[in-house]
Coordinates of C-alpha atoms and ligand atoms in Angstrom, one line a residue:
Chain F
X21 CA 53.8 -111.7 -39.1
X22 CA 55.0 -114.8 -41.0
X23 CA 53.3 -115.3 -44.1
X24 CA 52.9 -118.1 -45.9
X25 CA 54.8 -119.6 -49.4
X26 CA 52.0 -120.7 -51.6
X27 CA 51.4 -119.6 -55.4
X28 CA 51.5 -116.0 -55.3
X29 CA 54.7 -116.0 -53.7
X30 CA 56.0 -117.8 -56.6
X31 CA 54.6 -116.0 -58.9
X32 CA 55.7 -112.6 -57.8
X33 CA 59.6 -114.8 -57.8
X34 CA 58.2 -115.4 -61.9
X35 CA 57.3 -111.8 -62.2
X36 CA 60.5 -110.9 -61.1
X37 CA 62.4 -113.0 -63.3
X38 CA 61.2 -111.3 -66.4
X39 CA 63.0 -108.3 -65.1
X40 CA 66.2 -110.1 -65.1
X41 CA 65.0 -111.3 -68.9
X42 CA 64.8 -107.7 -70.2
X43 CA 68.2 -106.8 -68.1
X44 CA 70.0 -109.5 -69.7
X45 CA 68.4 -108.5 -73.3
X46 CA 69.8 -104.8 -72.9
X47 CA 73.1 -106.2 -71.5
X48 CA 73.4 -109.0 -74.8
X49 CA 72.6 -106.3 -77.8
X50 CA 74.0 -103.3 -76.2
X51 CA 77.2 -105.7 -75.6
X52 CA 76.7 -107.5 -78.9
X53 CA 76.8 -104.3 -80.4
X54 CA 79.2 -101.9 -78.4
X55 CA 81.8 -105.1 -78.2
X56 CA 81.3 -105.3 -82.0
X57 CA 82.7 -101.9 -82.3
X58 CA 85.2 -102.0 -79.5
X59 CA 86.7 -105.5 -81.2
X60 CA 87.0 -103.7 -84.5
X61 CA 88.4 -100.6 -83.8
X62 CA 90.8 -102.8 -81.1
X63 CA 91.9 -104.5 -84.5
X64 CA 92.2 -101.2 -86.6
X65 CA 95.2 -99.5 -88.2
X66 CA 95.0 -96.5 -86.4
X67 CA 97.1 -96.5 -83.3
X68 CA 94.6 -93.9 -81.5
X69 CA 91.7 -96.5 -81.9
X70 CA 93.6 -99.0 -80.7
X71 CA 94.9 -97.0 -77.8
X72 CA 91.6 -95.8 -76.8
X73 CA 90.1 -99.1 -77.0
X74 CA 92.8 -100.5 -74.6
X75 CA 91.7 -97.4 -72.1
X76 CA 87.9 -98.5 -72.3
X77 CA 88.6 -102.3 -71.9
X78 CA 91.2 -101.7 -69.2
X79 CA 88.8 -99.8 -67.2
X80 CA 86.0 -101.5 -67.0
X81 CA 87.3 -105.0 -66.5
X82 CA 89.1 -103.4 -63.7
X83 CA 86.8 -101.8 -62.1
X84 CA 83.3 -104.0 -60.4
X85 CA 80.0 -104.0 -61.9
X86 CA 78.6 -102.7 -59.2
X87 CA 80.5 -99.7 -59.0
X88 CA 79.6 -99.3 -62.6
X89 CA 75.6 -99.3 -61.5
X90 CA 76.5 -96.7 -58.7
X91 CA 78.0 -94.6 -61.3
X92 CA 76.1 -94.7 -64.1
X93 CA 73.1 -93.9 -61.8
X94 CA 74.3 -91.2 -59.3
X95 CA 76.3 -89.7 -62.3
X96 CA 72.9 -89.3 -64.2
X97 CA 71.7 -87.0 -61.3
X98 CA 75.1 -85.1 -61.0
X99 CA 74.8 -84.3 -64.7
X100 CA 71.8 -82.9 -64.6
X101 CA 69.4 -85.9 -65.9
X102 CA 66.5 -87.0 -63.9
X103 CA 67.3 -90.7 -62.2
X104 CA 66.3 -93.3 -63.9
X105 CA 67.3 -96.8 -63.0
X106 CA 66.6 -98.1 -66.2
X107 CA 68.9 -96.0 -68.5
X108 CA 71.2 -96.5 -65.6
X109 CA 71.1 -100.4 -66.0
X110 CA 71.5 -100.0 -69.6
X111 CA 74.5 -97.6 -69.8
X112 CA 76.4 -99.6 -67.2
X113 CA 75.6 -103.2 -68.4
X114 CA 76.4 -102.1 -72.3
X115 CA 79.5 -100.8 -71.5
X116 CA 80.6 -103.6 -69.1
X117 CA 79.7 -105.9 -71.5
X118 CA 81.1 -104.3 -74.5
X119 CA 84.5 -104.3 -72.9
X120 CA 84.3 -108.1 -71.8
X121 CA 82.8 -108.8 -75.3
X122 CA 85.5 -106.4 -77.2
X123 CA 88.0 -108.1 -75.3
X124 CA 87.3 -111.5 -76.4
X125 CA 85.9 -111.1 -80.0
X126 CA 89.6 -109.2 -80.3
X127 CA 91.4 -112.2 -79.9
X128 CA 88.9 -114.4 -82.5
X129 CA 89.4 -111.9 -84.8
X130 CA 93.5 -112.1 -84.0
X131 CA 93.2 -115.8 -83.9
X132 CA 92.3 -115.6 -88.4
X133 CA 95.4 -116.7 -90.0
X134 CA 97.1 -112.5 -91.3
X135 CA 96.5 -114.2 -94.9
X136 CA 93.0 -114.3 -95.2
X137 CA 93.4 -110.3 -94.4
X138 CA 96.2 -110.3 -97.1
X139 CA 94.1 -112.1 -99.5
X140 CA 91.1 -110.4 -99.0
X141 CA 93.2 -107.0 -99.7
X142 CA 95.0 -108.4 -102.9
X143 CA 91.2 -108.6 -104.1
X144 CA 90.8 -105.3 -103.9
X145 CA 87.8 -105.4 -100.9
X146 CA 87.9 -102.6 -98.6
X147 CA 87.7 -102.7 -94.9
X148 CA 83.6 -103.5 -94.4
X149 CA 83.5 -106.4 -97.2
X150 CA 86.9 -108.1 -96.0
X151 CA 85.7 -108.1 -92.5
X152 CA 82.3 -108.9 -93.1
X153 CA 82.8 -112.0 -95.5
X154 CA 86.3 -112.8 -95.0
X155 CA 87.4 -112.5 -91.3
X156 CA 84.4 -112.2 -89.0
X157 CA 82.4 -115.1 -90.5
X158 CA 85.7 -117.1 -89.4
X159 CA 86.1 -115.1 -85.8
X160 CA 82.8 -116.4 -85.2
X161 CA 83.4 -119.9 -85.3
X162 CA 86.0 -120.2 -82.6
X163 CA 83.6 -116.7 -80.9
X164 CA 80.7 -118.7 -79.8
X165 CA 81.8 -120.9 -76.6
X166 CA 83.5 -117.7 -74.8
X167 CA 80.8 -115.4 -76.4
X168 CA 78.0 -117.8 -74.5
X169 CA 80.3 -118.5 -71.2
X170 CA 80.3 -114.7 -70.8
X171 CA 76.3 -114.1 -71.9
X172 CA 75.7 -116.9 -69.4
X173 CA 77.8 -115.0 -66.4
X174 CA 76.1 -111.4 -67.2
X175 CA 73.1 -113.2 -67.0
X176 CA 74.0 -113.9 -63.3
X177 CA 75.3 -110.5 -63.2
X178 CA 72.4 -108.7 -63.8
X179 CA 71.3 -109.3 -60.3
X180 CA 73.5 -106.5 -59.0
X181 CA 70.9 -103.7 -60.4
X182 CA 69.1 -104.4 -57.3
X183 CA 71.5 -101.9 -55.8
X184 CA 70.0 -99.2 -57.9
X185 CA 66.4 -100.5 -56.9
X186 CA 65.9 -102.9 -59.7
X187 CA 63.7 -106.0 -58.1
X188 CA 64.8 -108.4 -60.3
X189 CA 64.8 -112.5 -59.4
X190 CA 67.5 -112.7 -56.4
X191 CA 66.4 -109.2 -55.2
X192 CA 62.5 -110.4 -54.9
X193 CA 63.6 -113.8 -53.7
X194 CA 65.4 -112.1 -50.9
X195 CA 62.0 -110.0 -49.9
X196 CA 60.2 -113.3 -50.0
X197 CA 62.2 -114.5 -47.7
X198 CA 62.1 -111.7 -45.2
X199 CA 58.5 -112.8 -45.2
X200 CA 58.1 -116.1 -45.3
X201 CA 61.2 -117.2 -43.5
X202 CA 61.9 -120.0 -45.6
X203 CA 64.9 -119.2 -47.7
X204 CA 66.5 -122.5 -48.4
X205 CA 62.8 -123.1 -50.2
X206 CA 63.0 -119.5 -52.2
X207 CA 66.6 -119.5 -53.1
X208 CA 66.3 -123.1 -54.3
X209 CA 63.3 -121.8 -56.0
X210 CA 65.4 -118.9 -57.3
X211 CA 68.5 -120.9 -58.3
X212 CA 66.2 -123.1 -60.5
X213 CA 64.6 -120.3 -62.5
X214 CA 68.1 -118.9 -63.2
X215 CA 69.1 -122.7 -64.4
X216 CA 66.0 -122.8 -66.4
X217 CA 67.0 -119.5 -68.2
X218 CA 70.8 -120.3 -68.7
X219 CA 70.5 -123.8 -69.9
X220 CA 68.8 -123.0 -73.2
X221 CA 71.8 -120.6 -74.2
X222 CA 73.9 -123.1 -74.0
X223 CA 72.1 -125.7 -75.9
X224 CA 72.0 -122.7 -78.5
X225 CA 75.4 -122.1 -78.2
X226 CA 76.2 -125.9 -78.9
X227 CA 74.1 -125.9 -82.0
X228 CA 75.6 -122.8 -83.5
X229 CA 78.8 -124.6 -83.0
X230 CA 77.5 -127.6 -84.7
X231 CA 76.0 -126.1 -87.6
X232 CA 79.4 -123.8 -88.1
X233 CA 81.6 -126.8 -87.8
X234 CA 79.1 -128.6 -90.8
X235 CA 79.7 -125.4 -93.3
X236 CA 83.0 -124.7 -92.7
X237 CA 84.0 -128.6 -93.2
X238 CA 87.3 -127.6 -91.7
Chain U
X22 CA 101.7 -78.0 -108.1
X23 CA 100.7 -81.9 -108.4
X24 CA 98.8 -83.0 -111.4
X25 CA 95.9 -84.9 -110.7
X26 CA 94.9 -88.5 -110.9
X27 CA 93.9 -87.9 -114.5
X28 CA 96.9 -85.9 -115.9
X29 CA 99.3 -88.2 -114.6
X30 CA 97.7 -91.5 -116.0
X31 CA 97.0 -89.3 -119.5
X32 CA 101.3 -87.9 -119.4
X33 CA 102.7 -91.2 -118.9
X34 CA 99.9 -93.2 -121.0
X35 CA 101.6 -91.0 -123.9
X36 CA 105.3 -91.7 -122.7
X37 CA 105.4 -95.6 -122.5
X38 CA 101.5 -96.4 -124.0
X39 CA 103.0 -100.4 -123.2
X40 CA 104.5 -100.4 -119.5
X41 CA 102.0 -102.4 -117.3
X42 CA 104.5 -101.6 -113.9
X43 CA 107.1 -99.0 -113.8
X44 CA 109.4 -98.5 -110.4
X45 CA 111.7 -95.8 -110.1
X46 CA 113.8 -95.6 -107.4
X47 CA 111.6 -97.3 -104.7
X48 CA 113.2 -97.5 -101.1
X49 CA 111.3 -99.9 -98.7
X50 CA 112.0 -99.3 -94.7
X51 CA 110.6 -102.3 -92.2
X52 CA 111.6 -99.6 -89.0
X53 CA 115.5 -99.5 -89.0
X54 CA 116.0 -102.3 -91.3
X55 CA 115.8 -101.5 -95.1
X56 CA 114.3 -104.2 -97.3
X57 CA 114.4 -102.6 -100.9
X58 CA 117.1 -100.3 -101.5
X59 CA 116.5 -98.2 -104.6
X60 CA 114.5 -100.4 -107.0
X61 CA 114.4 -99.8 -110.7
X62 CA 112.3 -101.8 -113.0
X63 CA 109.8 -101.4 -115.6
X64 CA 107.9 -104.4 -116.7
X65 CA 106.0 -103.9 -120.4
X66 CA 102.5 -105.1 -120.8
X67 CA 102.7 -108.6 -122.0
X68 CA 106.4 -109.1 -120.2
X69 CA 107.1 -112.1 -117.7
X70 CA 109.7 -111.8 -115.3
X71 CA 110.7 -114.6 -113.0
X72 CA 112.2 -112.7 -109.5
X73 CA 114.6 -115.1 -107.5
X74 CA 117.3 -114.2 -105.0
X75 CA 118.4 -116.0 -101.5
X76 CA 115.8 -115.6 -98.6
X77 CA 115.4 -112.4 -97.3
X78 CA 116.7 -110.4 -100.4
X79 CA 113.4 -108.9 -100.8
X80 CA 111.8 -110.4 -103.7
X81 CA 108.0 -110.6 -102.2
X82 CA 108.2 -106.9 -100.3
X83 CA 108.9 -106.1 -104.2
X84 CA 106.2 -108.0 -105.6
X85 CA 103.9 -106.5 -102.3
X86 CA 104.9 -103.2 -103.4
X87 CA 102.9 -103.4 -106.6
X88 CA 99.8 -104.0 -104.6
X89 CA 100.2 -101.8 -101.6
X90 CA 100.1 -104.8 -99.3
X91 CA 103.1 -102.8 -98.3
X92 CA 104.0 -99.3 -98.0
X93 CA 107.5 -97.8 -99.2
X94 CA 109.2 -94.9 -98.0
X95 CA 110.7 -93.4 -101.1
X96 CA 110.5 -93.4 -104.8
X97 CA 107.5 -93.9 -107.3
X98 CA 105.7 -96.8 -108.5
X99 CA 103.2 -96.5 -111.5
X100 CA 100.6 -99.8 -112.5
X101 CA 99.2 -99.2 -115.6
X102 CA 100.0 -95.7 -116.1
X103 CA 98.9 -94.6 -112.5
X104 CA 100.5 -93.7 -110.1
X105 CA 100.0 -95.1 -106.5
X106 CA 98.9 -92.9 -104.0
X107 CA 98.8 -94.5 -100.5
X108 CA 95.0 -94.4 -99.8
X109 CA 93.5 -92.6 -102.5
X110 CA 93.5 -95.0 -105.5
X111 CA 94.4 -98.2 -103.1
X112 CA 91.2 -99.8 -104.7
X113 CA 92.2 -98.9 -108.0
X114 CA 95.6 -100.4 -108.3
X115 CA 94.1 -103.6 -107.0
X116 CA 91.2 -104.5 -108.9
X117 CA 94.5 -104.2 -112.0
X118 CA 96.4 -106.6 -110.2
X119 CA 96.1 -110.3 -109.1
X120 CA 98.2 -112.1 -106.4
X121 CA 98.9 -115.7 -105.3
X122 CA 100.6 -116.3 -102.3
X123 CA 102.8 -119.2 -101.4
X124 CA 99.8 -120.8 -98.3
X125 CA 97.3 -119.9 -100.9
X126 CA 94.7 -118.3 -98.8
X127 CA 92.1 -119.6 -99.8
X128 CA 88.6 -118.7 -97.6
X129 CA 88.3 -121.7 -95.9
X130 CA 84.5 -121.2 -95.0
X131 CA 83.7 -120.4 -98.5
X132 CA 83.2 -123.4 -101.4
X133 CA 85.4 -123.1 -104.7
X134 CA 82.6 -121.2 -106.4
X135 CA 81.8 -118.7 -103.6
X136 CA 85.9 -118.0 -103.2
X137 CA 85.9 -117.3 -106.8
X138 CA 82.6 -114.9 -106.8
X139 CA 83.0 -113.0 -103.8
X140 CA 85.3 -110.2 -105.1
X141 CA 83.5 -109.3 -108.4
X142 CA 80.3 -109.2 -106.4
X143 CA 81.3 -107.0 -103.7
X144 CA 84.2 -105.2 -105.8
X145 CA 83.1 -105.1 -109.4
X146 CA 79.5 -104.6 -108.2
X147 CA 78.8 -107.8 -110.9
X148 CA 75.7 -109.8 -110.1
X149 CA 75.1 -113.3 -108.8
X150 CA 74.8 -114.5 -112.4
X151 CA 77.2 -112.9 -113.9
X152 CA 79.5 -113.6 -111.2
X153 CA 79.1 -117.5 -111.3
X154 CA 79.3 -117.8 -114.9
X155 CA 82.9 -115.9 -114.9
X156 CA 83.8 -117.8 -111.7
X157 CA 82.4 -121.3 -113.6
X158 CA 84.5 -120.1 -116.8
X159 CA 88.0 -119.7 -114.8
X160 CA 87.6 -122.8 -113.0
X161 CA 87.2 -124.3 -116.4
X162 CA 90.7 -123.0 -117.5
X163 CA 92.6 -124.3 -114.1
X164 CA 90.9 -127.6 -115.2
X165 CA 89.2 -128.1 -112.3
X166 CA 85.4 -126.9 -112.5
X167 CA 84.3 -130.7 -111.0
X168 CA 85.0 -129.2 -108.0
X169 CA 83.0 -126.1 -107.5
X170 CA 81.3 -126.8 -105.1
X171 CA 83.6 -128.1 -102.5
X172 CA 85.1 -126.3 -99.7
X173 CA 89.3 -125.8 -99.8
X174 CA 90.0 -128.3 -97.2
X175 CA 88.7 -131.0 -99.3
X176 CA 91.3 -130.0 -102.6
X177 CA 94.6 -131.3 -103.0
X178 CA 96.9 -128.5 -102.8
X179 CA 97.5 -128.0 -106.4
X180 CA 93.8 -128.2 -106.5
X181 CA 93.8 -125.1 -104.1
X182 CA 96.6 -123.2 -106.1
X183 CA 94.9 -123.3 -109.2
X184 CA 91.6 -121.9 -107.4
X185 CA 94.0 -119.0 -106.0
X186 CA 94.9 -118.6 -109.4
X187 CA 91.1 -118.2 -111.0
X188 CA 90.0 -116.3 -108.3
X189 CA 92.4 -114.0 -108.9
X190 CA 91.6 -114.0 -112.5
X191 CA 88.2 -113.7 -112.3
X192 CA 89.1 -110.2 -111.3
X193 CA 90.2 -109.6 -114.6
X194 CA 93.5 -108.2 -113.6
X195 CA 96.1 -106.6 -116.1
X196 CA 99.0 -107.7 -113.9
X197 CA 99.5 -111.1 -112.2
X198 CA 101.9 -111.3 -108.8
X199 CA 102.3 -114.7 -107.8
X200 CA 104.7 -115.1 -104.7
X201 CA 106.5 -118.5 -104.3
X202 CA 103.3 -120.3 -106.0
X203 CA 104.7 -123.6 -105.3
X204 CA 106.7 -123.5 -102.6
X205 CA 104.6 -125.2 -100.3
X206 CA 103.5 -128.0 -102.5
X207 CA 104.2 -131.4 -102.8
X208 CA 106.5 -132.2 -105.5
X209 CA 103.9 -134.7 -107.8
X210 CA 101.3 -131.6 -107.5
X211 CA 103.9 -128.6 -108.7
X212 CA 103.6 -129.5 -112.4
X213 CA 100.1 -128.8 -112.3
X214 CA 100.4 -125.3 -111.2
X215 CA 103.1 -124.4 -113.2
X216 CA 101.2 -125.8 -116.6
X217 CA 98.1 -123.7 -115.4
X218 CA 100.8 -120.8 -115.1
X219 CA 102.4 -121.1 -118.3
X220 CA 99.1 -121.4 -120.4
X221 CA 98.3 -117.9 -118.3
X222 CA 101.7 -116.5 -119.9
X223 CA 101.1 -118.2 -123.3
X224 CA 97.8 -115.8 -123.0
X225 CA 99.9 -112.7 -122.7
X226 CA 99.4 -112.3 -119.3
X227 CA 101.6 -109.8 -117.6
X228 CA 103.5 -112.0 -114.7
X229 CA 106.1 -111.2 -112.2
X230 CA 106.9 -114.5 -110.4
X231 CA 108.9 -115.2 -107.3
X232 CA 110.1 -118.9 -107.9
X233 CA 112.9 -121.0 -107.6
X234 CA 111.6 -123.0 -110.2
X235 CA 114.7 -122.5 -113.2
X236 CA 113.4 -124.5 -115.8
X237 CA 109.7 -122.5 -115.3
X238 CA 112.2 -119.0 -115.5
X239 CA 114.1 -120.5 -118.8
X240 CA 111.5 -121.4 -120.6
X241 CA 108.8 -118.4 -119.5
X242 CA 110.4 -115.8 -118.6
X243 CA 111.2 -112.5 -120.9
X244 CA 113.6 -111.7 -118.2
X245 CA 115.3 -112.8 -114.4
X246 CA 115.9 -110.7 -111.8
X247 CA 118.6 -112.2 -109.3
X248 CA 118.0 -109.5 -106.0
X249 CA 120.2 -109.6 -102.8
X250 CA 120.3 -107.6 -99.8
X251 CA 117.6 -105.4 -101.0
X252 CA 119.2 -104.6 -104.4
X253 CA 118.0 -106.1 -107.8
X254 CA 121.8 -106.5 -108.9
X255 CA 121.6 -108.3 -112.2
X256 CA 118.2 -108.7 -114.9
X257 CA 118.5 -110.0 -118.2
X258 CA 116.7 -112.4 -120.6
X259 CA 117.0 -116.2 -119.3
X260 CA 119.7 -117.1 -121.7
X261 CA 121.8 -114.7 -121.0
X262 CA 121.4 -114.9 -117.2
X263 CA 121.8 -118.5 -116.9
X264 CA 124.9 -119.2 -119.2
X265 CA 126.6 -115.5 -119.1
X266 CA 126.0 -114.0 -116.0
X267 CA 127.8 -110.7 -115.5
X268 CA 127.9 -110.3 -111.3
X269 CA 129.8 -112.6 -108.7
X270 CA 126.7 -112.5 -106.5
X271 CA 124.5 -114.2 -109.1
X272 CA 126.9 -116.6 -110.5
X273 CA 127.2 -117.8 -106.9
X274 CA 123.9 -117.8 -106.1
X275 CA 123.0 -120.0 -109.6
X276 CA 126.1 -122.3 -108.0
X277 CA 124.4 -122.8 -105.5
X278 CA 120.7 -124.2 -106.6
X279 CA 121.9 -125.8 -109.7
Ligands
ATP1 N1 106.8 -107.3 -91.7 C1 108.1 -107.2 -91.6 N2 108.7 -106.6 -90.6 C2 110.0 -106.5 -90.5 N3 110.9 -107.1 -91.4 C3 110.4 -107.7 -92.4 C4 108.9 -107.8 -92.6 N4 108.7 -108.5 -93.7 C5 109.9 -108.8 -94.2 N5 110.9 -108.3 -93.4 C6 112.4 -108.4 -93.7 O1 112.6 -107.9 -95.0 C7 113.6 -108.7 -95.7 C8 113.0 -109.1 -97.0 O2 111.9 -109.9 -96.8 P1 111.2 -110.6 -98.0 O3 110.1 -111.4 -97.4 O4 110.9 -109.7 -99.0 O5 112.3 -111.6 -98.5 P2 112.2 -112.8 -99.6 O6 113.2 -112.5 -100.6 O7 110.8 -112.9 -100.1 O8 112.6 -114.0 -98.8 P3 112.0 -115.5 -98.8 O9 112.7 -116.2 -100.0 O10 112.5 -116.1 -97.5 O11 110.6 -115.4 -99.0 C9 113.9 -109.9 -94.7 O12 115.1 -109.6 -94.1 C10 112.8 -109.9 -93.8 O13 113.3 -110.3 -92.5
MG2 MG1 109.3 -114.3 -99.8

């Protein structure tokens, strides 16, 4: 039976879109956060933060996303917790996100002239207020194009939780298509609605940029 | 047994009440290659000593020392009658002292005022208010409190050595390092910094100075320290050490700037 592509069809492609929304939301602040960490302690004087840091990012930029989802949720049953797709979703995307996002906040932070550190230190400010006022303030400048290339990929990205039963955008657009038979319509459909949501973060990001370049005056 | 924190600074407040730095026998090691090699000096409270030397004798790791911007591997170093202890009393030692470095380093996303505030807020726990007016009243005595409220890029760099030098004082530090303060400015703008340095020493501030500025070391400095390879091999009062002095190293070294 062949059915149709009318409204509800695109709606339930709509629907399915918001699931990629809260995806990418868990991916951003779970990265935003877990890179945070994994940039600062990448950056820290001890040698066994550092080392450790190189472990994590080494491993999960090497390994694929996907195999990330199949571990994160078939580990979840093999240590004892009940399966949940969700929590599955979130622990792989945080972590493969905090390792891209460690990765590349390391090398804004590297990228602040050693002086400013020096400086900041000769002051007598201790690690939290020299990195808070002094260095990541200037990271963050040259952080934002990279920082929204990546957000805008993991976006994209978050498709691959269908393989752990998520029906998010590309996922539904494929079962509408199994129906209807009319995928160059629902993928073109699809393609647009991932435009529509990766267009405004970079609008943001170019603002941000703006508005940084302004204060700093540099 | 070790004394604590307290006994030590009340012992050698009573030994030498006046002695703003003492160093005894200090050995600095970068890996194999050893920068300071058994460093003796004791600078009174008040004292300004000018520190020069050929390039790589060591003169900032010995100013860096003071501050704990670097570590050393042997001997003792004392600041105002305490003693450093790696971690423990980093903070300590370095609300007493003040530094200027040679690129200045200033916070480049920060204006004049906020460079100037931004330590006493977060380190001295001083309010807003109280910050600014201390901050206002510094940049009043580098003669430049016009410009406040610009950001470094837009100041000459005199302009920007002078704000190194009241933000650093608005600290209200005991000891002043400066490393090289004019080194990388233009030769019309080095007067300035020198004139703001010399009204800091006419205060009674306690100064140790790398410079190869002789005429700022004559007419300053209490004392000169000529180091090389490591070693401070001659220190004496500025008369003395530019018209009688005692090694081969420094009269060869003085041959050579003069
Ligand atoms: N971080 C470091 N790692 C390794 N070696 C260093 C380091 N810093 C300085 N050195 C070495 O230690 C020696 C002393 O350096 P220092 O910077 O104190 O010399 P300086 O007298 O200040 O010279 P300059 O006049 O060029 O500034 C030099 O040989 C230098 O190469
Ligand atoms: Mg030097």
């Amino acid at each position: 039976m062949i059915r149709q592509f009318g409204w509800n069809e695109f709606e339930l492609l709509v629907f399915a879109a918001r699931w990629t929304i809260v995806l990418a939301i868990i991916a951003f602040v779970g990265g935003g956060i877990g890179g945070l960490i994994v940039a600062l302690l990448r950056t820290a004087d001890s040698r066994v933060a550092r080392t450790a840091m190189i472990v994590f990012i080494r491993v999960f930029q090497g390994t694929p996303l996907l195999m990330q989802l199949f571990l994160a949720y078939f580990g979840m049953a093999i240590f004892g917790f009940s399966v949940n797709p969700l929590i599955a979703a979130m622990i792989a995307l945080t972590a493969h996100a905090s390792a891209y996002l460690g990765e590349i906040w390391r090398g804004c932070i590297q990228a602040v002239p050693h002086g400013q550190t020096e400086a900041a230190k000769a002051l007598g400010l201790h690690y939290f207020a020299r990195m808070r006022h002094v260095v990541l303030p200037q990271a963050a400048r040259i952080a934002v194009p990279p920082t929204v290339g990546f957000l805008v990929q993991l976006l994209k990205e978050t498709s691959l939780t269908s393989i752990i039963g998520f029906v998010e955008l590309t996922r539904q657009g494929q079962i509408i298509t199994s129906v209807t038979f009319r995928p160059f319509l629902v993928f073109g459909l699809v393609a647009a609605i991932y435009f529509a949501m990766c267009w405004p973060l970079t609008l943001v990001a170019r603002w941000m940029e703006r508005g940084m370049a302004r204060a700093t005056n540099r | 047994m070790t004394p604590s924190v307290e006994n030590v600074r009340v012992t050698s407040r009573n030994e030498d009440a006046d002695v703003a730095v003492r160093m005894e026998g200090v050995d600095k090691w970068y890996d194999t290659f050893q920068a300071l090699k058994d460093i003796n000096l004791t600078v009174a409270s008040g004292e300004r000593i000018v520190i020069c030397g050929p390039s790589g004798s060591g003169k900032s790791t010995l100013i860096r020392c003071i501050n704990q911007l670097e570590v050393i591997q042997k001997g003792r170093i004392f600041v105002d009658g305490i003693e450093l202890s790696g971690r423990r009393n980093i903070a300590e030692i370095r609300h007493e002292v003040g530094m200027v470095f040679q690129q200045f380093n200033l916070f480049p996303h920060m204006t004049v005022l906020e460079n100037c505030m931004l330590a006493p807020m977060k380190v001295r726990r001083a309010s807003r208010a109280e910050a600014e007016t201390t901050a206002r009243r510094y940049l009043e005595r580098v003669h430049i409190p016009e410009q406040a409220d610009k950001y470094p890029a837009q100041l000459s760099g005199g302009q920007q050595q002078r704000v190194a030098i009241a933000r650093a004082l608005c600290m209200n530090p005991k000891v002043m390092l400066f490393d090289e303060p004019t080194s990388a400015l233009d030769p019309e703008m080095v007067k300035e910094v020198l004139d703001t340095m010399i009204d800091l020493a006419n205060e009674g501030m306690t100064m140790l100075v790398v410079t190869h500025e002789m005429n700022f070391a004559r007419s300053v400095a209490n004392r000169v320290i000529f180091m090389d390879r490591g070693e401070i091999v001659e220190a004496a009062p500025p008369e003395e050490f530019f018209n009688n002095p005692k090694h081969e190293r420094t009269r060869a070294f003085l041959g050579q700037i003069s």
